[in-house]
Coordinates of C-alpha atoms and ligand atoms in Angstrom, one line a residue:
M1 CA 20.0 104.6 140.5
K2 CA 19.9 107.2 143.8
K3 CA 22.0 107.1 146.9
L4 CA 21.1 106.3 150.1
K5 CA 22.1 108.0 152.8
V6 CA 23.7 105.6 155.3
G7 CA 24.4 106.5 159.3
I8 CA 26.9 103.9 161.0
I9 CA 26.3 103.9 164.6
G10 CA 29.7 102.2 166.7
C11 CA 32.7 101.9 165.1
G12 CA 34.6 99.7 166.8
G13 CA 35.2 95.9 165.2
I14 CA 32.3 94.6 162.9
A15 CA 32.0 98.4 161.1
N16 CA 35.6 97.5 160.5
Q17 CA 36.0 94.6 159.5
K18 CA 31.8 94.0 157.4
H19 CA 29.8 97.7 156.9
F20 CA 32.7 100.1 156.3
P21 CA 33.9 97.4 153.4
A22 CA 31.5 96.1 152.2
L23 CA 29.3 99.3 151.7
K24 CA 32.1 101.4 149.8
N25 CA 31.9 98.3 147.5
N26 CA 28.3 99.0 147.4
E27 CA 29.0 102.8 146.7
D28 CA 27.0 102.6 143.6
L29 CA 23.8 102.0 146.3
N30 CA 25.0 104.6 148.7
E31 CA 27.1 107.0 151.1
M32 CA 28.7 106.5 154.0
V33 CA 27.5 110.2 155.6
A34 CA 27.3 110.0 158.9
F35 CA 29.1 108.1 161.9
C36 CA 29.2 107.7 165.5
D37 CA 30.9 106.1 168.6
I38 CA 31.1 107.5 171.8
I39 CA 34.9 107.2 172.0
E40 CA 35.4 110.5 169.0
E41 CA 38.5 108.9 168.0
R42 CA 36.9 106.3 166.0
A43 CA 34.5 108.1 164.6
E44 CA 36.5 110.5 163.3
K45 CA 39.0 107.7 161.5
A46 CA 36.2 106.0 159.9
A47 CA 34.9 109.6 158.4
K48 CA 38.0 110.3 157.2
E49 CA 38.8 106.8 155.4
Y50 CA 35.2 105.8 154.5
G51 CA 32.7 109.3 154.9
A52 CA 31.7 110.6 151.8
D53 CA 32.4 114.9 152.0
G54 CA 31.2 116.5 154.4
A55 CA 30.1 113.6 156.6
R56 CA 29.6 114.1 160.2
V57 CA 31.0 112.8 163.4
Y58 CA 28.8 112.3 166.7
T59 CA 29.1 110.8 170.1
D60 CA 25.5 110.6 170.9
Y61 CA 23.6 108.2 168.8
K62 CA 19.9 110.3 169.4
E63 CA 22.2 113.4 167.6
L64 CA 22.2 111.3 164.2
L65 CA 19.5 109.7 164.5
A66 CA 18.1 113.1 164.6
D67 CA 21.0 114.7 161.0
P68 CA 17.7 115.1 158.4
E69 CA 20.0 113.5 155.9
V70 CA 20.7 109.7 157.1
E71 CA 17.9 107.2 155.8
V72 CA 19.1 104.4 156.9
V73 CA 20.6 103.2 160.5
H74 CA 23.6 100.4 160.9
I75 CA 23.2 100.1 164.4
C76 CA 27.3 98.0 165.3
T77 CA 27.2 98.6 169.1
P78 CA 27.2 96.1 171.5
N79 CA 23.7 93.5 172.3
V80 CA 22.9 95.1 175.1
S81 CA 21.9 98.5 173.3
H82 CA 20.8 97.5 170.0
S83 CA 16.9 97.5 171.1
E84 CA 16.9 101.4 172.8
I85 CA 18.8 102.8 169.5
A86 CA 17.2 100.5 166.9
I87 CA 13.7 101.7 168.7
A88 CA 14.8 105.2 168.8
A89 CA 15.9 105.1 164.8
F90 CA 12.5 103.3 163.6
E91 CA 10.8 106.3 165.9
A92 CA 13.3 108.5 164.0
K93 CA 11.6 106.7 160.9
K94 CA 14.8 105.2 159.5
H95 CA 15.7 102.1 157.7
V96 CA 17.7 100.1 160.6
Y97 CA 20.1 97.1 159.7
C98 CA 21.2 96.1 163.3
E99 CA 24.1 93.5 163.9
K100 CA 23.4 90.1 165.4
P101 CA 21.7 89.3 167.7
M102 CA 18.7 91.1 167.0
S103 CA 18.6 91.4 170.8
H104 CA 20.2 90.2 174.6
C105 CA 16.9 88.6 175.4
T106 CA 13.2 87.9 174.1
E107 CA 11.7 90.8 175.6
E108 CA 13.7 93.8 174.2
A109 CA 13.7 91.6 170.4
E110 CA 10.0 92.0 170.6
K111 CA 9.9 95.3 171.2
M112 CA 12.6 96.1 168.7
V113 CA 9.8 94.1 166.1
E114 CA 7.2 96.4 167.6
A115 CA 8.6 99.5 167.0
W116 CA 9.8 98.1 163.3
K117 CA 6.0 96.8 162.4
K118 CA 4.6 100.3 163.5
S119 CA 7.5 102.9 161.6
G120 CA 7.1 101.2 158.0
M121 CA 10.7 100.9 157.5
Q122 CA 13.2 98.0 156.6
F123 CA 14.9 96.0 159.0
T124 CA 17.2 93.5 159.3
I125 CA 20.0 91.4 161.4
G126 CA 23.5 90.9 160.2
Y127 CA 22.6 87.1 159.7
Q128 CA 25.5 88.1 156.3
N129 CA 27.0 83.5 156.9
R130 CA 23.3 82.8 154.6
F131 CA 25.3 84.2 151.1
R132 CA 28.4 82.2 152.1
A133 CA 28.6 79.9 149.1
E134 CA 28.0 76.4 150.2
V135 CA 25.3 77.7 153.0
Q136 CA 23.3 79.2 149.8
N137 CA 23.9 75.8 147.7
L138 CA 22.2 74.2 150.5
H139 CA 19.7 76.3 151.0
A140 CA 18.1 75.7 147.7
A141 CA 18.9 72.3 147.4
C142 CA 16.8 72.1 150.9
E143 CA 13.7 74.7 149.0
K144 CA 14.0 71.6 146.1
G145 CA 13.6 68.8 148.3
E146 CA 16.2 66.9 147.7
L147 CA 17.2 66.3 151.1
G148 CA 13.2 65.1 152.2
E149 CA 11.6 65.4 154.7
I150 CA 14.9 67.4 157.6
Y151 CA 13.7 66.0 160.8
Y152 CA 17.5 66.0 162.7
G153 CA 19.4 69.1 162.7
K154 CA 22.8 70.2 164.6
A155 CA 23.8 73.9 164.7
H156 CA 27.8 74.0 164.6
A157 CA 29.2 76.7 166.7
V158 CA 32.8 75.0 168.3
R159 CA 35.5 77.0 169.0
R160 CA 38.3 74.9 171.1
R161 CA 40.2 78.4 172.4
A162 CA 39.1 81.4 170.6
V163 CA 37.4 83.2 172.9
P164 CA 37.5 86.9 171.9
T165 CA 39.6 89.7 173.6
W166 CA 38.6 93.1 172.2
G167 CA 35.4 94.7 172.9
V168 CA 33.1 94.1 175.7
F169 CA 32.7 90.0 175.0
M170 CA 33.5 88.5 178.5
D171 CA 31.4 91.4 180.2
K172 CA 27.5 90.0 180.1
E173 CA 25.7 92.6 181.4
Q174 CA 26.8 94.7 177.9
Q175 CA 26.7 91.3 176.3
G176 CA 24.3 89.1 177.7
G177 CA 26.0 85.9 177.2
G178 CA 29.7 84.6 175.5
P179 CA 29.5 81.9 173.0
L180 CA 26.0 80.9 172.4
I181 CA 25.1 84.6 171.6
D182 CA 27.8 85.7 170.1
I183 CA 28.4 82.2 167.6
G184 CA 25.4 79.5 168.1
T185 CA 23.5 82.6 167.2
H186 CA 24.7 82.5 163.3
A187 CA 24.9 78.0 163.6
L188 CA 21.3 78.5 164.3
D189 CA 20.5 81.1 161.5
I190 CA 22.0 79.1 158.9
T191 CA 19.9 75.9 160.5
L192 CA 16.7 77.1 161.1
W193 CA 16.3 78.5 157.5
C194 CA 17.7 76.4 155.7
M195 CA 14.8 73.7 157.2
N196 CA 12.3 76.1 157.0
N197 CA 11.4 75.7 160.6
Y198 CA 10.1 78.2 163.2
D199 CA 7.8 76.7 165.4
V200 CA 9.8 75.6 168.1
D201 CA 7.9 73.2 170.3
S202 CA 10.2 73.6 173.4
V203 CA 14.1 74.0 174.4
T204 CA 16.3 72.3 176.9
G205 CA 19.8 73.7 177.3
S206 CA 23.2 73.5 179.4
V207 CA 25.6 76.0 180.3
F208 CA 29.2 75.6 181.5
Y209 CA 31.4 78.4 183.1
K210 CA 34.3 75.9 183.7
L211 CA 36.7 77.2 181.2
G212 CA 36.8 80.6 181.1
N213 CA 38.3 81.5 184.5
L214 CA 41.1 78.8 184.7
P215 CA 44.5 80.6 184.4
Q216 CA 45.3 77.7 182.9
A217 CA 43.0 77.1 180.3
T218 CA 43.9 80.3 178.0
E219 CA 46.6 78.6 176.6
G220 CA 46.5 78.5 173.1
N221 CA 43.4 80.9 172.6
L222 CA 43.1 82.4 168.5
F223 CA 43.2 85.8 170.2
G224 CA 46.4 85.9 172.6
P225 CA 45.6 84.5 176.1
W226 CA 41.8 86.2 177.7
D227 CA 41.8 87.7 181.6
P228 CA 40.3 85.2 183.3
E229 CA 40.0 87.8 186.5
T230 CA 36.9 89.8 184.2
Y231 CA 35.6 86.5 181.8
E232 CA 32.4 86.4 183.3
V233 CA 30.5 84.9 180.0
E234 CA 29.9 80.8 179.5
D235 CA 32.2 79.3 177.7
S236 CA 30.7 76.7 176.0
A237 CA 27.0 75.7 175.7
M238 CA 24.3 73.1 174.7
G239 CA 20.4 73.6 173.3
F240 CA 18.4 70.5 172.7
I241 CA 15.9 72.3 170.7
K242 CA 12.2 70.3 169.6
M243 CA 10.1 72.1 166.8
K244 CA 6.5 71.8 167.3
N245 CA 6.0 68.8 163.6
G246 CA 8.6 66.6 165.7
A247 CA 12.2 67.4 164.4
T248 CA 14.8 68.5 166.8
I249 CA 17.7 70.3 166.5
N250 CA 21.1 69.8 169.0
L251 CA 23.4 73.1 168.8
E252 CA 26.5 73.2 170.2
A253 CA 28.7 76.1 170.8
S254 CA 31.9 77.5 172.8
W255 CA 34.3 79.9 172.4
A256 CA 36.7 77.5 174.9
L257 CA 35.9 73.2 174.8
N258 CA 38.5 70.7 174.7
M259 CA 37.0 69.0 171.9
L260 CA 38.6 68.3 168.1
D261 CA 35.8 68.7 165.6
S262 CA 35.3 72.6 166.1
R263 CA 33.1 73.5 163.3
E264 CA 31.9 77.4 163.3
A265 CA 28.5 78.2 161.3
S266 CA 28.1 75.2 160.2
T267 CA 25.3 72.6 160.3
T268 CA 23.9 69.4 159.4
L269 CA 21.1 68.4 158.4
C270 CA 19.7 64.9 157.8
G271 CA 15.7 64.3 155.8
T272 CA 14.7 61.5 155.1
E273 CA 16.3 62.2 151.2
A274 CA 19.4 63.0 152.2
G275 CA 21.7 64.0 154.4
A276 CA 24.5 67.2 154.1
E277 CA 26.7 69.0 156.0
I278 CA 28.8 72.1 155.7
H279 CA 32.5 72.1 157.0
S280 CA 34.0 75.3 158.2
G281 CA 35.7 76.6 161.4
M282 CA 39.2 76.1 163.3
S283 CA 39.0 71.9 162.4
Y284 CA 39.2 72.8 159.0
P285 CA 41.0 74.8 156.6
K286 CA 39.0 75.4 153.5
N287 CA 34.7 75.8 154.0
E288 CA 33.1 72.4 152.7
L289 CA 29.4 71.0 151.9
I290 CA 29.0 67.1 151.8
Y291 CA 25.7 66.2 150.7
N292 CA 25.5 61.7 151.2
R293 CA 22.9 59.3 151.0
G294 CA 22.4 56.1 149.4
R295 CA 22.8 55.2 146.4
N296 CA 23.8 52.7 143.4
G297 CA 23.9 49.5 146.1
Q298 CA 26.0 52.0 148.1
L299 CA 26.7 54.6 150.8
M300 CA 28.4 57.9 148.8
E301 CA 29.2 61.3 149.5
E302 CA 28.8 64.3 146.9
T303 CA 31.6 67.0 148.2
I304 CA 31.2 69.6 147.0
S305 CA 34.6 72.2 148.1
P306 CA 35.3 75.1 146.4
V307 CA 32.0 75.9 146.5
G308 CA 30.8 76.9 143.4
S309 CA 28.3 80.5 144.1
V310 CA 24.9 80.7 143.5
A311 CA 22.8 83.4 142.3
Y312 CA 20.7 85.0 144.5
F313 CA 20.2 88.5 143.1
G314 CA 21.4 89.7 140.0
G315 CA 23.6 87.0 139.3
G316 CA 25.7 88.3 141.8
S317 CA 28.4 86.7 143.5
G318 CA 31.3 86.8 145.8
E319 CA 32.3 88.2 149.7
E320 CA 29.5 87.6 151.6
G321 CA 29.5 91.1 153.9
T322 CA 29.1 93.0 150.5
I323 CA 26.5 90.2 148.8
D324 CA 24.3 90.7 152.0
N325 CA 25.0 94.7 151.6
R326 CA 23.9 94.6 148.0
Q327 CA 20.6 92.8 148.9
W328 CA 19.5 95.0 152.3
L329 CA 20.3 98.1 150.0
E330 CA 18.7 97.2 147.0
A331 CA 15.4 95.8 149.6
V332 CA 15.4 99.7 151.1
L333 CA 15.8 100.7 147.4
N334 CA 12.8 98.6 145.5
G335 CA 10.7 98.2 148.7
T336 CA 11.3 94.5 148.4
E337 CA 11.5 92.3 151.5
P338 CA 15.3 91.6 152.8
L339 CA 16.2 88.2 152.8
V340 CA 17.2 88.5 156.9
K341 CA 13.6 88.4 158.2
P342 CA 13.2 90.5 161.6
E343 CA 10.3 87.6 162.6
E344 CA 12.8 85.3 162.0
A345 CA 15.8 86.8 164.0
L346 CA 13.3 86.9 166.8
A347 CA 13.2 83.1 167.0
V348 CA 16.7 82.5 167.0
T349 CA 17.0 85.1 170.0
K350 CA 13.6 83.7 171.9
V351 CA 16.0 80.0 171.5
L352 CA 18.6 80.9 172.6
D353 CA 17.1 83.5 175.5
A354 CA 14.9 79.7 175.8
I355 CA 18.9 78.0 176.6
Y356 CA 19.8 80.0 179.0
R357 CA 16.4 80.0 181.1
S358 CA 15.9 76.5 180.6
A359 CA 19.6 75.6 181.5
K360 CA 19.0 78.7 184.9
E361 CA 16.0 77.4 186.4
N362 CA 16.9 73.8 185.7
K363 CA 14.2 73.2 183.3
E364 CA 12.0 72.3 180.2
I365 CA 11.2 75.7 178.4
K366 CA 7.8 75.0 176.4
F367 CA 6.9 77.4 173.8
Ligands
NAD1 N1 28.5 89.6 161.7 C1 29.0 89.0 162.6 O1 29.8 88.4 162.3 C2 29.6 89.8 163.5 C3 30.4 89.5 164.1 C4 31.2 90.4 165.2 C5 30.7 91.8 166.0 N2 29.1 91.3 165.3 C6 28.3 92.0 166.5 O2 28.5 93.2 166.4 C7 28.5 93.7 168.0 C8 29.3 95.0 167.7 O3 30.8 94.5 168.0 P1 32.4 94.8 168.0 O4 32.3 93.2 167.9 O5 32.3 95.7 166.8 O6 32.3 95.3 169.2 P2 33.7 96.3 169.1 O7 33.6 96.3 170.9 O8 34.7 96.2 168.3 O9 33.0 97.9 169.4 C9 31.4 98.3 169.5 C10 31.6 99.4 169.0 O10 30.3 100.4 169.7 C11 31.0 101.5 169.7 N3 29.8 101.6 171.3 C12 28.8 101.3 172.4 N4 28.2 101.6 173.0 C13 28.1 102.9 172.0 C14 26.8 103.7 171.9 N5 25.6 103.9 173.0 N6 26.8 104.5 170.7 C15 27.7 104.5 169.8 N7 28.4 103.8 170.0 C16 28.3 102.7 170.8 C17 32.2 100.9 171.0 O11 33.3 102.2 171.7 C18 33.0 100.4 169.7 O12 33.5 101.1 169.3 C19 27.9 93.3 168.5 O13 26.3 93.4 168.4 C20 28.8 92.0 167.8 O14 27.5 90.7 168.6 C21 28.6 90.4 164.7

């Protein structure tokens, strides 16, 4: 099979944790031919470790986009730059895998979708949690109607103390927000995807700036104490989302919150036939999927742990970043749709943006 030529823009945390190893694991389908970072050593190091023979290093993303060999671009830069780089990439006729969230605001995300549609290229967003075995299992159950009509959901993205202390996560201008946009985005994505409902009616939100600037709150942070002086974003945020068909979702997101039940990239779904919960995150030593319903005169739970994998494509299973990457490369090679569709990621960004707006303006936001 033909190998796609991939260029990576932003060679920091997520590029090293997810993109480089996943692309390497799928080296039968691609080779990494170009690396870009404004910090040159990062791009140099990545090129040395993962690059194909003759891989190029750039410090300006425009030069990487002008490289005629590059066919696919992975955008792994802070949120605020996603739209500028993605739009330029579509204009340069590259396929784009952009890290989540699509953008820091609705307006920019809509411009990205418009540029993508004009370009005729492929586009997806980094919601790799959809490829976790328990999420695949739950989605398959929802598709088959095993939960009945799902009318209540909860998107969990709660950390007790896990403020990211590297990069620009605490910088409002670079990221657009804190835990809501950073991890709330994953929990909302899997919840909406399982409910298969993107028809939002209204959003109400509360955003808290209670612990970020308190020196005593930094105790016990998973990534070491953060600097309360430079902490600019929210430390927790709550959203109440009503869908057009009356279904309702609660979204809880925090990097720091005095709450015991800390779940991340998790969802709770309540349907007319059954309910289901995914447990993963700080409070849970392993990932679990629990279905609940009444049966034989009693309430019962069915726990799937460790969760068996659900073949998503070609019988494949394994680590979610690698599976996500493989289906993306196959979508580009075969001209098929990637699992994470741009319109779905746009809907997530619109809801998150509306939660911030609702909190700021102290009102319900109607869609
Ligand atoms: N999918 C996930 O689960 C997941 C996890 C973590 C981060 N992310 C996303 O990945 C993105 C990056 O996060 P990170 O943790 O890797 O941050 P990071 O700060 O560790 O890395 C970002 C890199 O981009 C470089 N950079 C910044 N502006 C640039 C530009 N204009 N051109 C080229 N390089 C530039 C920086 O020098 C840095 O090396 C964010 O959008 C974040 O939301 C996704």
